[in-house]
Tab-separated table of C-alpha atoms and ligand atoms in Angstrom:
chain	number	residue	atom	x	y	z
Y	1	MET	CA	-58.686	25.541	44.303
Y	2	GLY	CA	-55.854	22.694	43.780
Y	3	LYS	CA	-53.762	21.751	46.448
Y	4	ARG	CA	-51.039	24.012	47.278
Y	5	ARG	CA	-47.754	23.052	45.728
Y	6	GLY	CA	-44.744	21.852	47.686
Y	7	PHE	CA	-41.300	23.961	48.098
Y	8	ASP	CA	-39.275	22.175	45.549
Y	9	THR	CA	-42.164	21.952	43.057
Y	10	ILE	CA	-42.474	25.847	43.527
Y	11	ALA	CA	-38.458	26.179	43.210
Y	12	VAL	CA	-38.598	24.300	40.071
Y	13	HIS	CA	-41.759	25.474	38.228
Y	14	GLY	CA	-43.202	28.593	40.448
Y	15	GLY	CA	-44.196	31.691	37.799
Y	16	GLN	CA	-43.553	30.171	34.742
Y	17	PHE	CA	-45.643	29.103	32.086
Y	18	PRO	CA	-44.086	27.353	29.065
Y	19	ASP	CA	-43.087	29.955	26.299
Y	20	GLN	CA	-46.275	30.307	23.973
Y	21	ALA	CA	-44.210	31.021	21.076
Y	22	VAL	CA	-41.903	28.365	20.350
Y	23	GLY	CA	-42.545	25.923	23.593
Y	24	ALA	CA	-38.989	26.618	25.517
Y	25	ARG	CA	-39.100	24.666	28.458
Y	26	ALA	CA	-36.321	26.662	30.302
Y	27	VAL	CA	-37.247	30.533	31.168
Y	28	PRO	CA	-36.161	32.413	28.103
Y	29	ILE	CA	-33.910	35.369	28.463
Y	30	TYR	CA	-36.012	38.184	27.246
Y	31	GLN	CA	-33.305	40.543	26.193
Y	32	SER	CA	-35.095	43.396	24.753
Y	33	THR	CA	-35.294	46.696	26.042
Y	34	ALA	CA	-38.801	47.437	25.352
Y	35	PHE	CA	-41.813	45.478	24.081
Y	36	VAL	CA	-43.864	46.435	21.211
Y	37	PHE	CA	-47.498	47.339	21.855
Y	38	LYS	CA	-50.293	45.541	19.946
Y	39	ASN	CA	-52.040	49.014	19.088
Y	40	ALA	CA	-52.741	52.345	20.413
Y	41	ASP	CA	-55.304	51.616	22.593
Y	42	HIS	CA	-53.334	48.385	23.952
Y	43	ALA	CA	-50.263	51.167	24.473
Y	44	ALA	CA	-52.468	53.427	26.512
Y	45	ARG	CA	-54.019	50.865	28.577
Y	46	LEU	CA	-50.750	49.581	29.616
Y	47	PHE	CA	-49.361	52.807	30.610
Y	48	ALA	CA	-52.894	53.730	32.644
Y	49	GLN	CA	-52.125	50.304	34.338
Y	50	GLU	CA	-55.570	49.173	33.351
Y	51	GLU	CA	-53.752	45.928	31.708
Y	52	SER	CA	-50.760	44.588	33.038
Y	53	GLY	CA	-47.788	43.821	30.821
Y	54	PRO	CA	-44.198	44.602	29.937
Y	55	ILE	CA	-43.489	48.070	28.793
Y	56	TYR	CA	-39.783	48.748	29.413
Y	57	THR	CA	-37.277	46.786	31.329
Y	58	ARG	CA	-36.241	49.240	33.766
Y	59	ILE	CA	-39.758	48.673	35.059
Y	60	GLY	CA	-40.535	45.293	34.789
Y	61	ASN	CA	-39.560	42.484	32.035
Y	62	PRO	CA	-40.982	38.999	31.642
Y	63	THR	CA	-37.709	36.917	32.687
Y	64	ASN	CA	-37.369	39.071	35.925
Y	65	SER	CA	-41.399	38.516	36.564
Y	66	VAL	CA	-40.875	34.635	36.509
Y	67	LEU	CA	-38.134	35.359	39.050
Y	68	GLU	CA	-40.365	37.733	41.176
Y	69	ASP	CA	-43.396	35.416	41.179
Y	70	ARG	CA	-41.103	32.426	42.242
Y	71	LEU	CA	-39.545	34.248	44.852
Y	72	ALA	CA	-42.605	35.600	46.362
Y	73	GLN	CA	-44.359	32.305	46.471
Y	74	LEU	CA	-41.121	30.750	48.062
Y	75	GLU	CA	-41.380	33.215	50.768
Y	76	GLY	CA	-45.172	33.154	51.061
Y	77	ALA	CA	-45.483	36.813	49.814
Y	78	GLU	CA	-48.485	38.184	47.750
Y	79	ALA	CA	-45.751	39.843	45.378
Y	80	GLY	CA	-42.013	40.506	44.664
Y	81	LEU	CA	-39.843	42.928	43.070
Y	82	VAL	CA	-36.122	41.758	41.791
Y	83	THR	CA	-33.141	44.393	41.792
Y	84	SER	CA	-29.628	44.948	40.650
Y	85	SER	CA	-28.249	43.719	43.870
Y	86	GLY	CA	-28.772	43.066	47.536
Y	87	MET	CA	-28.280	46.531	48.448
Y	88	ALA	CA	-30.710	48.003	45.962
Y	89	ALA	CA	-33.234	46.000	47.423
Y	90	ILE	CA	-32.673	47.060	51.347
Y	91	LEU	CA	-32.492	50.730	49.985
Y	92	LEU	CA	-35.918	50.524	48.109
Y	93	ALA	CA	-37.609	48.812	51.290
Y	94	LEU	CA	-36.260	51.349	53.426
Y	95	LEU	CA	-37.102	54.147	51.371
Y	96	ASN	CA	-40.621	52.921	50.629
Y	97	CYS	CA	-41.722	53.337	54.212
Y	98	THR	CA	-39.818	56.649	55.050
Y	99	ARG	CA	-39.850	60.438	54.305
Y	100	ALA	CA	-37.056	62.897	55.426
Y	101	GLY	CA	-37.618	63.224	59.133
Y	102	ASP	CA	-38.559	59.576	59.767
Y	103	SER	CA	-36.345	56.970	61.579
Y	104	ILE	CA	-35.976	52.999	61.330
Y	105	ILE	CA	-34.818	51.058	64.401
Y	106	ALA	CA	-32.175	48.253	63.610
Y	107	GLY	CA	-30.519	45.487	65.090
Y	108	SER	CA	-26.876	46.311	65.261
Y	109	GLN	CA	-25.431	43.161	63.994
Y	110	LEU	CA	-25.659	43.509	60.607
Y	111	TYR	CA	-23.727	42.953	57.256
Y	112	GLY	CA	-21.388	45.957	56.988
Y	113	GLY	CA	-22.819	47.418	53.631
Y	114	THR	CA	-26.292	47.572	55.297
Y	115	TYR	CA	-24.502	49.178	58.625
Y	116	ASN	CA	-22.870	51.917	56.453
Y	117	LEU	CA	-26.241	52.635	54.468
Y	118	LEU	CA	-28.209	53.216	57.651
Y	119	SER	CA	-25.355	54.871	59.814
Y	120	LYS	CA	-23.867	56.998	57.019
Y	121	THR	CA	-25.566	57.459	53.695
Y	122	LEU	CA	-29.297	57.817	54.743
Y	123	PRO	CA	-28.672	60.057	57.504
Y	124	ARG	CA	-27.452	62.557	55.039
Y	125	TYR	CA	-30.946	62.662	53.406
Y	126	GLY	CA	-32.829	62.548	56.466
Y	127	VAL	CA	-33.651	59.430	57.291
Y	128	ASN	CA	-31.839	58.473	60.371
Y	129	CYS	CA	-31.348	55.048	62.350
Y	130	ALA	CA	-31.526	54.051	65.949
Y	131	PHE	CA	-29.344	50.702	66.414
Y	132	VAL	CA	-30.289	48.357	69.456
Y	133	ASP	CA	-28.394	45.235	70.545
Y	134	ALA	CA	-30.753	42.808	68.214
Y	135	SER	CA	-30.821	40.150	71.032
Y	136	ASP	CA	-32.111	42.525	73.732
Y	137	LEU	CA	-35.942	42.529	73.872
Y	138	ASN	CA	-36.082	45.269	76.248
Y	139	GLY	CA	-33.780	47.281	74.283
Y	140	TRP	CA	-36.182	47.069	70.781
Y	141	ALA	CA	-39.374	47.448	73.023
Y	142	GLU	CA	-37.816	51.033	74.168
Y	143	ALA	CA	-36.721	52.102	71.012
Y	144	ILE	CA	-40.112	50.971	69.481
Y	145	ARG	CA	-41.722	53.117	72.075
Y	146	ASN	CA	-39.234	56.331	72.056
Y	147	VAL	CA	-37.429	56.945	68.919
Y	148	PRO	CA	-39.500	59.784	67.344
Y	149	ARG	CA	-41.272	59.021	63.820
Y	150	ALA	CA	-40.067	55.215	63.868
Y	151	LYS	CA	-41.482	53.730	60.429
Y	152	ALA	CA	-39.704	50.642	60.092
Y	153	VAL	CA	-37.746	47.802	62.057
Y	154	PHE	CA	-34.995	46.402	60.283
Y	155	ILE	CA	-33.700	42.980	61.048
Y	156	GLU	CA	-30.843	40.329	59.901
Y	157	THR	CA	-31.419	37.067	61.472
Y	158	PRO	CA	-28.684	35.496	62.092
Y	159	GLY	CA	-26.627	38.467	61.526
Y	160	ASN	CA	-23.427	38.297	59.312
Y	161	PRO	CA	-20.739	37.421	60.614
Y	162	ASN	CA	-22.220	37.374	64.426
Y	163	LEU	CA	-24.640	34.845	63.934
Y	164	ASN	CA	-26.671	35.875	66.602
Y	165	TRP	CA	-30.475	34.923	66.153
Y	166	VAL	CA	-33.257	37.696	66.843
Y	167	ASP	CA	-36.479	36.595	68.464
Y	168	LEU	CA	-38.485	37.978	65.239
Y	169	PRO	CA	-42.080	36.925	66.545
Y	170	ALA	CA	-41.194	39.102	69.404
Y	171	VAL	CA	-39.991	42.129	67.715
Y	172	ALA	CA	-42.346	42.039	64.792
Y	173	SER	CA	-45.299	42.037	67.064
Y	174	LEU	CA	-44.009	44.932	69.350
Y	175	ALA	CA	-43.434	46.762	65.865
Y	176	ARG	CA	-46.681	45.969	64.803
Y	177	GLN	CA	-48.477	47.140	67.942
Y	178	ALA	CA	-46.676	50.267	67.188
Y	179	GLY	CA	-47.726	50.494	63.521
Y	180	LEU	CA	-44.135	49.942	62.302
Y	181	VAL	CA	-43.187	47.925	59.293
Y	182	THR	CA	-41.141	44.987	60.036
Y	183	ILE	CA	-38.337	44.127	57.301
Y	184	VAL	CA	-36.035	41.248	57.351
Y	185	ASP	CA	-32.732	40.625	55.536
Y	186	ASN	CA	-33.305	36.742	54.940
Y	187	THR	CA	-30.022	36.098	52.788
Y	188	LEU	CA	-28.545	33.715	55.106
Y	189	ASN	CA	-31.497	31.393	55.742
Y	190	THR	CA	-33.273	31.551	52.319
Y	191	PRO	CA	-37.006	30.783	52.568
Y	192	TYR	CA	-35.951	26.936	52.324
Y	193	LEU	CA	-34.749	27.342	56.019
Y	194	PHE	CA	-36.956	30.056	57.462
Y	195	ARG	CA	-39.633	32.353	56.264
Y	196	PRO	CA	-39.839	35.564	58.079
Y	197	LEU	CA	-43.642	36.134	56.989
Y	198	ASP	CA	-44.433	33.302	58.610
Y	199	HIS	CA	-43.178	34.326	61.852
Y	200	GLY	CA	-44.593	38.163	61.749
Y	201	ALA	CA	-42.401	40.143	59.587
Y	202	ASP	CA	-44.030	42.166	56.776
Y	203	VAL	CA	-41.260	42.549	54.370
Y	204	VAL	CA	-38.510	40.172	53.293
Y	205	VAL	CA	-35.318	41.545	51.401
Y	206	HIS	CA	-32.467	39.383	49.887
Y	207	SER	CA	-29.140	39.475	48.443
Y	208	ALA	CA	-29.967	36.882	45.678
Y	209	THR	CA	-26.147	37.113	44.936
Y	210	LYS	CA	-25.668	34.517	47.626
Y	211	PHE	CA	-27.563	31.211	48.516
Y	212	LEU	CA	-30.403	31.786	45.918
Y	213	GLY	CA	-28.447	31.901	43.190
Y	214	GLY	CA	-25.846	29.804	44.877
Y	215	HIS	CA	-22.853	29.678	42.180
Y	216	GLY	CA	-21.377	33.308	42.513
Y	217	THR	CA	-22.363	34.368	39.234
Y	218	ALA	CA	-24.433	37.282	39.535
Y	219	ILE	CA	-25.230	40.244	41.892
Y	220	ALA	CA	-28.918	40.423	42.390
Y	221	GLY	CA	-31.346	41.362	44.989
Y	222	ALA	CA	-35.009	40.839	45.920
Y	223	ILE	CA	-38.159	42.236	47.978
Y	224	ALA	CA	-41.094	40.157	48.747
Y	225	GLY	CA	-43.963	41.307	50.622
Y	226	PRO	CA	-47.831	42.771	50.712
Y	227	ILE	CA	-49.154	43.886	46.954
Y	228	ASP	CA	-49.555	47.676	47.749
Y	229	PHE	CA	-45.993	47.942	49.190
Y	230	ILE	CA	-44.269	46.303	46.175
Y	231	ILE	CA	-46.244	48.119	43.725
Y	232	GLN	CA	-45.216	51.395	45.529
Y	233	ALA	CA	-41.587	50.372	45.518
Y	234	ARG	CA	-41.936	49.644	41.866
Y	235	ALA	CA	-43.824	52.603	40.470
Y	236	ASP	CA	-42.247	55.192	42.824
Y	237	LEU	CA	-38.561	54.166	43.429
Y	238	HIS	CA	-37.537	51.264	41.228
Y	239	ARG	CA	-38.794	53.438	38.196
Y	240	ASP	CA	-37.030	56.786	39.203
Y	241	LEU	CA	-33.769	55.162	40.838
Y	242	GLY	CA	-33.135	52.571	37.993
Y	243	THR	CA	-32.456	49.761	40.444
Y	244	THR	CA	-33.142	46.842	37.425
Y	245	LEU	CA	-31.630	43.580	37.176
Y	246	ALA	CA	-30.465	42.575	34.078
Y	247	PRO	CA	-32.607	39.820	32.890
Y	248	PHE	CA	-29.447	37.437	32.072
Y	249	ASN	CA	-28.787	37.708	35.784
Y	250	ALA	CA	-32.299	36.827	36.745
Y	251	PHE	CA	-32.140	33.802	34.722
Y	252	LEU	CA	-28.999	32.537	36.376
Y	253	ILE	CA	-30.857	33.113	39.800
Y	254	LEU	CA	-33.534	31.070	38.193
Y	255	LEU	CA	-31.272	28.299	37.672
Y	256	GLY	CA	-29.995	28.436	40.852
Y	257	LEU	CA	-33.287	28.173	42.920
Y	258	GLU	CA	-34.231	25.198	41.039
Y	259	THR	CA	-31.607	23.421	43.294
Y	260	LEU	CA	-32.010	25.335	46.274
Y	261	SER	CA	-33.077	22.704	48.928
Y	262	LEU	CA	-30.453	20.325	47.822
Y	263	ARG	CA	-27.933	22.644	47.845
Y	264	ILE	CA	-28.806	24.396	51.513
Y	265	GLU	CA	-29.347	20.660	52.769
Y	266	ARG	CA	-25.659	19.986	52.074
Y	267	HIS	CA	-24.474	23.390	53.083
Y	268	CYS	CA	-25.732	22.911	56.475
Y	269	GLN	CA	-24.555	19.078	57.067
Y	270	ASN	CA	-20.917	20.337	55.993
Y	271	ALA	CA	-21.259	23.494	58.049
Y	272	LEU	CA	-22.398	21.451	61.042
Y	273	ALA	CA	-19.762	18.888	60.627
Y	274	VAL	CA	-16.957	21.835	60.265
Y	275	ALA	CA	-17.976	23.440	63.271
Y	276	ARG	CA	-17.715	20.231	65.137
Y	277	PHE	CA	-14.434	19.634	63.768
Y	278	LEU	CA	-12.958	22.961	64.411
Y	279	GLU	CA	-14.385	22.948	68.074
Y	280	SER	CA	-11.941	20.225	68.794
Y	281	HIS	CA	-8.880	21.397	66.721
Y	282	PRO	CA	-6.109	22.428	68.853
Y	283	ALA	CA	-5.042	25.635	66.728
Y	284	VAL	CA	-8.747	27.056	67.221
Y	285	ALA	CA	-9.730	29.349	70.190
Y	286	TRP	CA	-13.487	29.433	69.840
Y	287	VAL	CA	-16.309	28.296	67.270
Y	288	ARG	CA	-19.594	30.341	66.629
Y	289	TYR	CA	-22.325	28.128	64.810
Y	290	PRO	CA	-26.116	28.185	65.782
Y	291	GLY	CA	-26.142	24.426	65.355
Y	292	LEU	CA	-23.686	23.671	68.261
Y	293	GLY	CA	-24.466	23.456	71.785
Y	294	SER	CA	-22.143	26.094	72.674
Y	295	HIS	CA	-24.067	28.921	70.998
Y	296	PRO	CA	-25.889	31.424	72.999
Y	297	ASP	CA	-29.028	31.463	70.652
Y	298	ARG	CA	-29.131	27.546	69.864
Y	299	GLU	CA	-32.554	27.410	71.373
Y	300	LEU	CA	-34.106	30.218	69.250
Y	301	ALA	CA	-32.381	28.929	66.226
Y	302	LEU	CA	-33.517	25.385	66.379
Y	303	ARG	CA	-36.986	26.525	67.125
Y	304	LEU	CA	-37.318	29.185	64.381
Y	305	SER	CA	-35.155	27.291	62.048
Y	306	PRO	CA	-35.520	23.579	62.451
Y	307	LYS	CA	-34.204	22.153	59.092
Y	308	GLY	CA	-30.494	23.641	59.468
Y	309	GLN	CA	-28.459	26.362	60.534
Y	310	GLY	CA	-26.917	27.453	57.342
Y	311	ALA	CA	-23.362	27.606	55.975
Y	312	ILE	CA	-21.794	30.132	57.706
Y	313	VAL	CA	-19.321	29.134	60.797
Y	314	THR	CA	-16.948	31.464	62.433
Y	315	PHE	CA	-13.869	30.763	64.692
Y	316	GLY	CA	-11.150	32.395	66.316
Y	317	VAL	CA	-7.549	31.401	65.801
Y	318	LYS	CA	-5.239	30.753	68.328
Y	319	GLY	CA	-2.511	33.370	67.767
Y	320	GLY	CA	-4.733	36.253	66.853
Y	321	PHE	CA	-4.761	38.406	64.128
Y	322	GLU	CA	-1.849	37.524	62.190
Y	323	ALA	CA	-2.143	33.775	62.764
Y	324	ALA	CA	-6.011	34.202	61.139
Y	325	LYS	CA	-4.374	36.095	58.163
Y	326	ARG	CA	-1.934	33.506	57.799
Y	327	VAL	CA	-4.816	30.582	57.490
Y	328	GLN	CA	-6.107	32.316	54.626
Y	329	ASP	CA	-2.956	32.053	52.885
Y	330	ASN	CA	-2.541	28.127	53.473
Y	331	VAL	CA	-5.804	27.070	52.170
Y	332	ARG	CA	-6.094	25.239	49.021
Y	333	LEU	CA	-9.515	24.483	48.644
Y	334	PHE	CA	-11.350	27.307	50.316
Y	335	SER	CA	-11.118	30.477	48.246
Y	336	LEU	CA	-10.147	33.678	49.600
Y	337	LEU	CA	-12.620	36.203	48.829
Y	338	ALA	CA	-15.281	38.203	50.214
Y	339	ASN	CA	-18.644	36.473	49.402
Y	340	ILE	CA	-20.752	34.023	50.817
Y	341	GLY	CA	-23.409	31.606	49.636
Y	342	ASP	CA	-21.343	30.006	46.640
Y	343	ALA	CA	-21.432	26.061	46.146
Y	344	LYS	CA	-17.818	26.447	46.673
Y	345	SER	CA	-15.908	26.780	50.216
Y	346	LEU	CA	-15.076	30.403	50.992
Y	347	ILE	CA	-12.758	32.050	53.717
Y	348	VAL	CA	-12.364	35.519	54.733
Y	349	HIS	CA	-10.536	37.075	57.663
Y	350	PRO	CA	-12.992	40.226	58.395
Y	351	ALA	CA	-10.811	42.313	60.509
Y	352	SER	CA	-8.177	42.981	57.869
Y	353	THR	CA	-10.807	42.926	54.857
Y	354	THR	CA	-14.451	43.697	54.947
Y	355	HIS	CA	-14.263	45.307	58.160
Y	356	GLU	CA	-10.998	47.058	57.853
Y	357	GLN	CA	-12.612	50.739	57.896
Y	358	LEU	CA	-14.861	50.173	60.928
Y	359	ASN	CA	-13.446	51.622	64.510
Y	360	SER	CA	-12.629	49.078	67.414
Y	361	GLU	CA	-16.193	50.086	68.602
Y	362	GLN	CA	-18.044	49.380	65.510
Y	363	CYS	CA	-16.132	46.327	65.154
Y	364	ARG	CA	-17.150	45.003	68.621
Y	365	SER	CA	-20.767	45.944	68.337
Y	366	ALA	CA	-20.503	43.906	64.862
Y	367	GLY	CA	-18.980	41.188	66.753
Y	368	VAL	CA	-15.633	41.078	64.495
Y	369	THR	CA	-12.740	40.592	66.502
Y	370	GLY	CA	-8.917	40.214	65.184
Y	371	ASP	CA	-8.483	36.256	65.434
Y	372	LEU	CA	-12.238	35.750	63.602
Y	373	ILE	CA	-12.421	34.057	60.330
Y	374	ARG	CA	-15.541	33.569	58.599
Y	375	LEU	CA	-16.149	30.445	56.426
Y	376	SER	CA	-19.246	30.097	53.803
Y	377	VAL	CA	-18.978	26.045	53.742
Y	378	GLY	CA	-19.906	24.752	50.083
Y	379	ILE	CA	-21.190	21.474	49.291
Y	380	GLU	CA	-17.633	19.959	48.474
Y	381	THR	CA	-16.895	16.391	49.791
Y	382	LEU	CA	-16.680	17.016	53.609
Y	383	ASP	CA	-13.244	15.204	54.256
Y	384	ASP	CA	-11.708	17.382	51.460
Y	385	LEU	CA	-12.682	20.494	53.294
Y	386	LEU	CA	-11.874	19.205	56.660
Y	387	ASP	CA	-8.263	18.417	55.333
Y	388	ASP	CA	-7.886	21.770	53.787
Y	389	LEU	CA	-8.844	23.463	56.913
Y	390	ASP	CA	-6.888	21.033	59.277
Y	391	ARG	CA	-3.319	21.573	57.075
Y	392	SER	CA	-4.034	25.120	56.865
Y	393	LEU	CA	-4.587	25.846	60.657
Y	394	LYS	CA	-1.401	23.651	61.654
Y	395	ARG	CA	0.740	25.582	59.102
Y	396	ALA	CA	-0.474	29.024	60.373
Y	397	VAL	CA	-0.595	28.091	64.088
Y	398	ILE	CA	1.261	25.267	65.210
A	401	PLP	N1	-27.251	41.443	53.009
A	401	PLP	C1	-26.475	40.295	53.422
A	401	PLP	C2	-26.753	39.635	54.732
A	401	PLP	C3	-25.380	40.320	52.962
A	401	PLP	O1	-24.409	39.462	53.465
A	401	PLP	C4	-24.840	40.880	51.461
A	401	PLP	C5	-23.566	41.082	50.845
A	401	PLP	O2	-22.668	40.271	51.261
A	401	PLP	C6	-25.783	42.075	51.406
A	401	PLP	C7	-27.110	41.798	52.127
A	401	PLP	C8	-25.627	42.940	49.965
A	401	PLP	O3	-25.804	41.851	48.781
A	401	PLP	P1	-25.663	42.655	47.437
A	401	PLP	O4	-23.741	42.231	47.376
A	401	PLP	O5	-26.074	41.730	46.487
A	401	PLP	O6	-25.510	43.970	47.218
């Protein structure tokens, strides 16, 4: 066996063999619904799964296969499956380990869409969820021991937008001893910063919409994990639910992956500098970023993700809800929108937008307060970002 290739080489080349037909160097977009069989026997072998090859794009597509293979390699997984969105990936991963009557145990600090899926939608189909405070190891242990018919543990680390880190090695070890599958949403880190499978997780899910694509151009999702898990998810669920990623979107995510480490390094540098700047700003009440000395999970974050703490920074504006809303209206470079993980810097006030439908107890457990602003710090020139924030904070608050 040859030497294992490095992360950046895999990010640029993984899963691709230059096109046999015309020698295209970029990954071709196989914009075809179905694929011609060589003959009747070939067709029969593909359907009997005695030979692998594309049949119909709902189930598999050659452009998507390159992305599946590349992501699996980057996450250190046996296999991958790409899906139409991050939510589709989370849904398939959860359904793949449960039946009606089973339960999932999840950390309560989650992306709002995932919280809704677990608390409202899946229970309608008989799959229930017990939420635990993600930072409370005793809480995890108790839930893993006591929740009836628990099949999986679901973790987002760090949680969006609370940025709390979960002690994944400890939780995954408890889950493994009890025979539960540990699923980690690795959207905020990407495998460049943190590889959950190296720390005891069984399955990784992604909203590839965010940092993997990196340019705010395509909705996409991915699962990476053991080959049996992926085969079952593809054959039993993906095929029947039609959670297919368009090949053009797979192409966009593949382009993004080529520059993943370069972008993430800059995201981390800029985010840390923005967090430090905000800490000393007179209009700011508090700042949360796992790279700051003031963050309660700093030690854990530095241990599990030593290369950096990502692009997301949250902070509280003096003057509360209304002042925080006003900051959004005064930025010029940051874009006011509900997304993260773009090369461009983004800003949102969750209490009046993404979390507006949650009640105060749900907002409290998600860590969303009225004064909180979430930034997804981009890769622009740092001084321009600081100027934009300084000017808009002064206008909104002082
Ligand atoms: N997971 C996390 C952490 C997210 O932030 C999001 C979206 O914001 C999702 C999953 C859902 O991803 P998508 O919008 O691609 O369905």
